[in-house]
Amino acid sequence: MFEFSKKGPMADTQLSYASTIGSGSSVKGDVTHRGNLFLSGHLVGDIYQEEDSAESKEGYTAVVSKTGFLEGNIHSSHAIIIGRIEGSVYAKGRVEIYPGAIVNGDVTYSQINVHPDAKVNGNLKCLLSDVLDQLVGEQEGDELLNNVLPMQKTDGY
């Protein structure tokens, strides 16, 4: 889904964007996006993904580019951070944090990729699937307290 090369992140050029806050611009207030959002300017406020549309099932991506600066939180299905965030990231899907990115806040995710030289000053919290939660609920003893699941052999391996 996302690709990284020595030339720099390609993710911001592989997506099409319904909303853009351009470089050199400064916006104050919350932003709700339908479709992918590209932030290369300065935003003071939170970013929200519109949840009511049929297209939002697969989710949209909020991208903070190399020149982007967000003073607020991201609430989106997916997030790509290349610039700087002073706030938290809440993503139901994938979070990608590229080299040179700075996140001063917590990151909640289902999948994450933090590249070398990226900086996250906060807690990381993985959203567990319903299946994993059910398996943990069935476990007893110290394994549950340590949040460790025993490995199980599957057929064919």
mmCIF file of N, CA, C and O in Angstrom, residues 1-4 8-15 17 63 80 82 96 98:
data_model
loop_
_atom_site.group_PDB
_atom_site.id
_atom_site.type_symbol
_atom_site.label_atom_id
_atom_site.label_comp_id
_atom_site.label_asym_id
_atom_site.label_seq_id
_atom_site.Cartn_x
_atom_site.Cartn_y
_atom_site.Cartn_z
ATOM 1 N N MET A 1 0.814 -1.191 0.000
ATOM 2 C CA MET A 1 0.000 0.000 0.000
ATOM 3 C C MET A 1 0.862 1.260 0.000
ATOM 4 O O MET A 1 0.604 2.199 -0.701
ATOM 5 N N PHE A 2 1.879 1.259 0.849
ATOM 6 C CA PHE A 2 2.767 2.404 0.925
ATOM 7 C C PHE A 2 4.147 1.968 0.475
ATOM 8 O O PHE A 2 4.550 0.846 0.710
ATOM 9 N N GLU A 3 4.879 2.877 -0.132
ATOM 10 C CA GLU A 3 6.198 2.527 -0.639
ATOM 11 C C GLU A 3 7.193 3.587 -0.181
ATOM 12 O O GLU A 3 6.887 4.765 -0.131
ATOM 13 N N PHE A 4 8.399 3.141 0.159
ATOM 14 C CA PHE A 4 9.442 4.056 0.594
ATOM 15 C C PHE A 4 10.690 3.769 -0.214
ATOM 16 O O PHE A 4 11.077 2.634 -0.404
ATOM 17 N N GLY A 8 12.851 9.289 -1.099
ATOM 18 C CA GLY A 8 11.859 9.860 -0.194
ATOM 19 C C GLY A 8 10.554 9.109 -0.297
ATOM 20 O O GLY A 8 10.393 8.215 -1.109
ATOM 21 N N PRO A 9 9.595 9.446 0.551
ATOM 22 C CA PRO A 9 8.333 8.741 0.553
ATOM 23 C C PRO A 9 7.556 8.964 -0.734
ATOM 24 O O PRO A 9 7.460 10.072 -1.224
ATOM 25 N N MET A 10 7.018 7.876 -1.271
ATOM 26 C CA MET A 10 6.230 7.953 -2.492
ATOM 27 C C MET A 10 4.737 8.002 -2.186
ATOM 28 O O MET A 10 3.929 8.250 -3.055
ATOM 29 N N ALA A 11 4.351 7.747 -0.931
ATOM 30 C CA ALA A 11 2.946 7.620 -0.568
ATOM 31 C C ALA A 11 2.157 8.884 -0.897
ATOM 32 O O ALA A 11 1.012 8.811 -1.300
ATOM 33 N N ASP A 12 2.766 10.049 -0.727
ATOM 34 C CA ASP A 12 2.022 11.283 -0.975
ATOM 35 C C ASP A 12 1.760 11.512 -2.463
ATOM 36 O O ASP A 12 0.866 12.261 -2.829
ATOM 37 N N THR A 13 2.494 10.857 -3.347
ATOM 38 C CA THR A 13 2.251 11.021 -4.782
ATOM 39 C C THR A 13 1.419 9.872 -5.353
ATOM 40 O O THR A 13 0.941 9.964 -6.470
ATOM 41 N N GLN A 14 1.242 8.800 -4.599
ATOM 42 C CA GLN A 14 0.485 7.651 -5.076
ATOM 43 C C GLN A 14 -1.011 7.784 -4.835
ATOM 44 O O GLN A 14 -1.790 7.030 -5.389
ATOM 45 N N LEU A 15 -1.418 8.699 -4.007
ATOM 46 C CA LEU A 15 -2.824 8.884 -3.674
ATOM 47 C C LEU A 15 -3.408 10.058 -4.443
ATOM 48 O O LEU A 15 -2.698 10.988 -4.813
ATOM 49 N N TYR A 17 -6.194 13.168 -3.995
ATOM 50 C CA TYR A 17 -6.688 13.906 -2.838
ATOM 51 C C TYR A 17 -7.967 14.671 -3.168
ATOM 52 O O TYR A 17 -8.053 15.340 -4.182
ATOM 53 N N VAL A 63 -2.768 12.794 5.135
ATOM 54 C CA VAL A 63 -1.321 12.873 4.922
ATOM 55 C C VAL A 63 -0.816 14.230 5.404
ATOM 56 O O VAL A 63 -1.339 15.272 4.991
ATOM 57 N N ILE A 80 -0.574 9.108 7.182
ATOM 58 C CA ILE A 80 0.816 9.112 6.745
ATOM 59 C C ILE A 80 1.426 10.405 7.266
ATOM 60 O O ILE A 80 0.937 11.490 6.949
ATOM 61 N N ILE A 82 4.748 12.682 7.441
ATOM 62 C CA ILE A 82 6.073 12.981 6.905
ATOM 63 C C ILE A 82 6.597 14.259 7.560
ATOM 64 O O ILE A 82 7.785 14.463 7.690
ATOM 65 N N GLU A 96 1.677 5.314 9.027
ATOM 66 C CA GLU A 96 3.022 5.284 8.451
ATOM 67 C C GLU A 96 3.722 6.563 8.911
ATOM 68 O O GLU A 96 3.224 7.662 8.666
ATOM 69 N N TYR A 98 7.280 8.502 8.581
ATOM 70 C CA TYR A 98 8.482 8.499 7.748
ATOM 71 C C TYR A 98 9.671 9.187 8.419
ATOM 72 O O TYR A 98 9.497 9.937 9.379
#
